[in-house]
PDB file of C-alpha atoms in Angstrom:
ATOM      1  CA  MET A  28    -151.147 141.580-116.857  1.00 96.00           C
ATOM      2  CA  ILE A  29    -148.831 144.516-117.386  1.00 97.00           C
ATOM      3  CA  TYR A  30    -149.774 148.055-118.379  1.00 98.00           C
ATOM      4  CA  ASP A  31    -147.130 150.678-119.145  1.00 98.00           C
ATOM      5  CA  HIS A  32    -145.854 153.249-121.652  1.00 98.00           C
ATOM      6  CA  VAL A  33    -143.609 152.155-124.538  1.00 97.00           C
ATOM      7  CA  ASP A  34    -140.842 154.376-123.137  1.00 97.00           C
ATOM      8  CA  ASN A  35    -140.522 151.778-120.357  1.00 98.00           C
ATOM      9  CA  ALA A  36    -140.519 148.694-122.599  1.00 97.00           C
ATOM     10  CA  GLU A  37    -136.914 147.877-121.686  1.00 96.00           C
ATOM     11  CA  LEU A  38    -138.088 146.999-118.167  1.00 97.00           C
ATOM     12  CA  TYR A  39    -139.931 143.939-119.514  1.00 97.00           C
ATOM     13  CA  VAL A  40    -137.546 142.358-122.027  1.00 96.00           C
ATOM     14  CA  ALA A  41    -136.210 139.901-119.445  1.00 95.00           C
ATOM     15  CA  LEU A  42    -139.669 138.334-118.999  1.00 95.00           C
ATOM     16  CA  HIS A  43    -139.465 136.376-122.278  1.00 95.00           C
ATOM     17  CA  GLU A  44    -136.702 135.867-124.810  1.00 94.00           C
ATOM     18  CA  LYS A  45    -138.877 137.264-127.662  1.00 97.00           C
ATOM     19  CA  PHE A  46    -139.999 140.469-125.914  1.00 97.00           C
ATOM     20  CA  ALA A  47    -136.836 142.336-126.940  1.00 97.00           C
ATOM     21  CA  ALA A  48    -137.423 141.470-130.612  1.00 97.00           C
ATOM     22  CA  ALA A  49    -141.059 142.612-130.398  1.00 98.00           C
ATOM     23  CA  PHE A  50    -140.173 145.976-128.875  1.00 97.00           C
ATOM     24  CA  GLN A  51    -137.280 146.427-131.317  1.00 97.00           C
ATOM     25  CA  TYR A  52    -139.673 145.799-134.229  1.00 98.00           C
ATOM     26  CA  LEU A  53    -142.024 148.388-132.755  1.00 96.00           C
ATOM     27  CA  GLN A  54    -139.223 150.978-132.725  1.00 95.00           C
ATOM     28  CA  GLU A  55    -137.700 150.200-136.113  1.00 97.00           C
ATOM     29  CA  GLN A  56    -140.674 149.556-138.407  1.00 96.00           C
ATOM     30  CA  PRO A  57    -142.941 152.278-139.835  1.00 94.00           C
ATOM     31  CA  LEU A  58    -146.130 150.859-138.319  1.00 95.00           C
ATOM     32  CA  ASP A  59    -148.000 154.118-138.969  1.00 90.00           C
ATOM     33  CA  THR A  60    -147.701 153.566-142.747  1.00 93.00           C
ATOM     34  CA  MET A  61    -148.160 149.777-142.807  1.00 97.00           C
ATOM     35  CA  LYS A  62    -151.520 148.264-143.749  1.00 97.00           C
ATOM     36  CA  PRO A  63    -153.507 146.204-141.235  1.00 98.00           C
ATOM     37  CA  GLY A  64    -152.675 142.519-141.435  1.00 98.00           C
ATOM     38  CA  LYS A  65    -150.390 139.793-140.184  1.00 97.00           C
ATOM     39  CA  TYR A  66    -146.612 140.295-140.313  1.00 98.00           C
ATOM     40  CA  GLU A  67    -144.223 137.460-139.529  1.00 97.00           C
ATOM     41  CA  ILE A  68    -141.226 138.483-137.465  1.00 97.00           C
ATOM     42  CA  GLU A  69    -139.878 135.103-136.338  1.00 97.00           C
ATOM     43  CA  GLY A  70    -142.334 132.644-137.859  1.00 96.00           C
ATOM     44  CA  ASP A  71    -144.916 131.326-135.411  1.00 94.00           C
ATOM     45  CA  GLU A  72    -142.630 132.195-132.483  1.00 97.00           C
ATOM     46  CA  LEU A  73    -143.309 135.930-132.854  1.00 98.00           C
ATOM     47  CA  PHE A  74    -145.626 137.720-135.239  1.00 97.00           C
ATOM     48  CA  LEU A  75    -147.568 140.963-135.449  1.00 98.00           C
ATOM     49  CA  LEU A  76    -151.260 141.545-136.044  1.00 98.00           C
ATOM     50  CA  LEU A  77    -151.626 145.167-137.104  1.00 98.00           C
ATOM     51  CA  GLN A  78    -155.236 146.200-136.518  1.00 98.00           C
ATOM     52  CA  SER A  79    -157.513 149.152-137.263  1.00 98.00           C
ATOM     53  CA  TYR A  80    -161.171 149.196-136.200  1.00 98.00           C
ATOM     54  CA  PRO A  81    -163.819 151.272-134.443  1.00 98.00           C
ATOM     55  CA  THR A  82    -164.116 150.563-130.725  1.00 98.00           C
ATOM     56  CA  ARG A  83    -167.412 149.063-129.576  1.00 97.00           C
ATOM     57  CA  PRO A  84    -169.746 149.353-126.580  1.00 97.00           C
ATOM     58  CA  LEU A  85    -169.198 147.123-123.542  1.00 96.00           C
ATOM     59  CA  GLU A  86    -172.336 145.121-124.385  1.00 95.00           C
ATOM     60  CA  GLN A  87    -170.641 143.897-127.579  1.00 96.00           C
ATOM     61  CA  GLY A  88    -167.419 142.876-125.833  1.00 95.00           C
ATOM     62  CA  PHE A  89    -166.427 139.422-124.639  1.00 95.00           C
ATOM     63  CA  TRP A  90    -163.733 137.958-122.405  1.00 96.00           C
ATOM     64  CA  GLU A  91    -161.024 135.893-124.090  1.00 94.00           C
ATOM     65  CA  ALA A  92    -157.828 134.119-123.055  1.00 94.00           C
ATOM     66  CA  HIS A  93    -155.050 132.225-124.822  1.00 92.00           C
ATOM     67  CA  ARG A  94    -152.864 129.246-123.963  1.00 91.00           C
ATOM     68  CA  ARG A  95    -150.002 129.186-126.496  1.00 94.00           C
ATOM     69  CA  TYR A  96    -149.374 132.925-126.936  1.00 95.00           C
ATOM     70  CA  ILE A  97    -148.750 136.012-124.837  1.00 97.00           C
ATOM     71  CA  ASP A  98    -150.304 139.202-126.235  1.00 97.00           C
ATOM     72  CA  ILE A  99    -148.383 142.470-126.252  1.00 98.00           C
ATOM     73  CA  GLN A 100    -151.034 144.993-127.312  1.00 98.00           C
ATOM     74  CA  VAL A 101    -149.627 148.410-128.232  1.00 98.00           C
ATOM     75  CA  MET A 102    -152.003 151.307-128.834  1.00 98.00           C
ATOM     76  CA  LEU A 103    -150.723 153.277-131.843  1.00 98.00           C
ATOM     77  CA  GLU A 104    -153.630 155.719-132.341  1.00 97.00           C
ATOM     78  CA  GLY A 105    -156.670 156.481-130.228  1.00 97.00           C
ATOM     79  CA  THR A 106    -157.804 155.211-126.845  1.00 98.00           C
ATOM     80  CA  GLU A 107    -159.309 151.815-126.164  1.00 98.00           C
ATOM     81  CA  ARG A 108    -160.889 150.474-122.995  1.00 98.00           C
ATOM     82  CA  MET A 109    -159.664 146.978-122.097  1.00 98.00           C
ATOM     83  CA  GLY A 110    -160.880 144.581-119.472  1.00 97.00           C
ATOM     84  CA  VAL A 111    -158.662 142.233-117.472  1.00 97.00           C
ATOM     85  CA  ALA A 112    -159.507 139.383-115.109  1.00 96.00           C
ATOM     86  CA  GLN A 113    -157.992 136.161-113.815  1.00 95.00           C
ATOM     87  CA  THR A 114    -159.120 133.176-115.885  1.00 92.00           C
ATOM     88  CA  GLY A 115    -159.447 131.022-112.751  1.00 91.00           C
ATOM     89  CA  ARG A 116    -162.306 133.213-111.567  1.00 93.00           C
ATOM     90  CA  MET A 117    -164.250 132.935-114.823  1.00 93.00           C
ATOM     91  CA  THR A 118    -166.369 130.344-116.604  1.00 92.00           C
ATOM     92  CA  VAL A 119    -165.420 129.050-120.058  1.00 90.00           C
ATOM     93  CA  THR A 120    -168.322 129.323-122.529  1.00 90.00           C
ATOM     94  CA  GLU A 121    -166.466 128.444-125.756  1.00 84.00           C
ATOM     95  CA  ASP A 122    -163.205 126.522-126.074  1.00 85.00           C
ATOM     96  CA  HIS A 123    -161.242 127.073-129.294  1.00 83.00           C
ATOM     97  CA  LEU A 124    -157.795 126.568-127.733  1.00 74.00           C
ATOM     98  CA  GLU A 125    -156.724 123.638-129.904  1.00 81.00           C
ATOM     99  CA  GLU A 126    -157.548 125.116-133.301  1.00 82.00           C
ATOM    100  CA  LYS A 127    -157.380 128.905-132.751  1.00 84.00           C
ATOM    101  CA  ASP A 128    -155.681 129.418-129.339  1.00 86.00           C
ATOM    102  CA  TYR A 129    -158.498 131.243-127.621  1.00 84.00           C
ATOM    103  CA  LYS A 130    -161.356 130.563-125.288  1.00 90.00           C
ATOM    104  CA  VAL A 131    -164.347 132.760-124.516  1.00 90.00           C
ATOM    105  CA  LEU A 132    -165.247 133.303-120.869  1.00 93.00           C
ATOM    106  CA  THR A 133    -167.850 134.982-118.700  1.00 95.00           C
ATOM    107  CA  GLY A 134    -167.355 136.684-115.377  1.00 95.00           C
ATOM    108  CA  GLU A 135    -166.342 139.966-113.794  1.00 95.00           C
ATOM    109  CA  GLY A 136    -163.184 141.994-114.289  1.00 96.00           C
ATOM    110  CA  ASP A 137    -161.590 145.411-114.125  1.00 97.00           C
ATOM    111  CA  PHE A 138    -161.218 147.952-116.920  1.00 98.00           C
ATOM    112  CA  LEU A 139    -158.607 150.512-117.922  1.00 97.00           C
ATOM    113  CA  ASP A 140    -158.225 152.994-120.764  1.00 98.00           C
ATOM    114  CA  VAL A 141    -155.153 152.365-122.901  1.00 98.00           C
ATOM    115  CA  ARG A 142    -153.996 155.481-124.745  1.00 98.00           C
ATOM    116  CA  ALA A 143    -151.686 155.882-127.721  1.00 97.00           C
ATOM    117  CA  GLY A 144    -148.115 155.150-126.717  1.00 97.00           C
ATOM    118  CA  CYS A 145    -149.108 152.641-124.026  1.00 98.00           C
ATOM    119  CA  PHE A 146    -149.143 148.852-124.060  1.00 98.00           C
ATOM    120  CA  THR A 147    -150.550 145.892-122.188  1.00 98.00           C
ATOM    121  CA  ILE A 148    -149.147 142.397-121.836  1.00 98.00           C
ATOM    122  CA  PHE A 149    -151.652 139.598-121.328  1.00 97.00           C
ATOM    123  CA  PHE A 150    -150.342 136.215-120.172  1.00 96.00           C
ATOM    124  CA  PRO A 151    -152.319 132.936-120.390  1.00 91.00           C
ATOM    125  CA  GLY A 152    -153.782 133.445-116.905  1.00 88.00           C
ATOM    126  CA  ASP A 153    -155.141 136.841-117.936  1.00 95.00           C
ATOM    127  CA  ALA A 154    -158.592 136.997-119.459  1.00 95.00           C
ATOM    128  CA  HIS A 155    -158.962 140.194-121.430  1.00 96.00           C
ATOM    129  CA  MET A 156    -161.707 142.111-123.204  1.00 97.00           C
ATOM    130  CA  PRO A 157    -160.182 144.402-125.853  1.00 96.00           C
ATOM    131  CA  CYS A 158    -161.758 146.664-128.490  1.00 97.00           C
ATOM    132  CA  LEU A 159    -164.053 148.622-126.162  1.00 98.00           C
ATOM    133  CA  ALA A 160    -164.994 152.280-126.487  1.00 98.00           C
ATOM    134  CA  ALA A 161    -163.626 154.598-123.826  1.00 96.00           C
ATOM    135  CA  GLY A 162    -166.655 156.871-123.928  1.00 93.00           C
ATOM    136  CA  SER A 163    -167.766 157.232-127.534  1.00 95.00           C
ATOM    137  CA  SER A 164    -166.577 154.927-130.302  1.00 97.00           C
ATOM    138  CA  GLN A 165    -163.438 155.926-132.180  1.00 97.00           C
ATOM    139  CA  GLN A 166    -161.190 154.457-134.839  1.00 97.00           C
ATOM    140  CA  ILE A 167    -158.020 153.036-133.337  1.00 97.00           C
ATOM    141  CA  ARG A 168    -154.800 151.487-134.639  1.00 98.00           C
ATOM    142  CA  LYS A 169    -153.197 148.798-132.555  1.00 98.00           C
ATOM    143  CA  ALA A 170    -150.210 146.477-132.844  1.00 98.00           C
ATOM    144  CA  VAL A 171    -150.725 143.057-131.261  1.00 98.00           C
ATOM    145  CA  PHE A 172    -147.522 141.075-130.950  1.00 98.00           C
ATOM    146  CA  LYS A 173    -148.171 137.358-130.470  1.00 97.00           C
ATOM    147  CA  VAL A 174    -145.314 135.785-128.497  1.00 98.00           C
ATOM    148  CA  LYS A 175    -145.258 131.975-128.392  1.00 96.00           C
ATOM    149  CA  ILE A 176    -144.800 130.433-124.976  1.00 92.00           C
ATOM    150  CA  LYS A 177    -141.970 127.917-124.784  1.00 76.00           C
TER     151      LYS A 177
END
């Protein structure tokens, strides 16, 4: 898992051949005026899920992990609390990896508040719990780049 500010995105482009394209899209596209939805960038190799929703209490959150995609989650507006844990230390309760590339897990993890202008990168070994309220619930806008693993 990586947590940083978008000003430092260049430090991470060498980690995957599609990271540079994701961060370039972030800089060049008017995400603040685009509607929530799915945007293809490079087919199923790299696409964007632009999201807007109210954050929720911890009790409504759940741990998830992916196998085929890396998540780059960029906070555009608001602050969201996110959990992170190693999948090897958790128990799988639902397996949807084949059809939807996610599994639901239970266990313990750590939490951090991700503010506007910051991003996280979750790899397949990283369970994560997004969408949580950092204090009281607030409406957030987030860009989730899905980067296919080769």
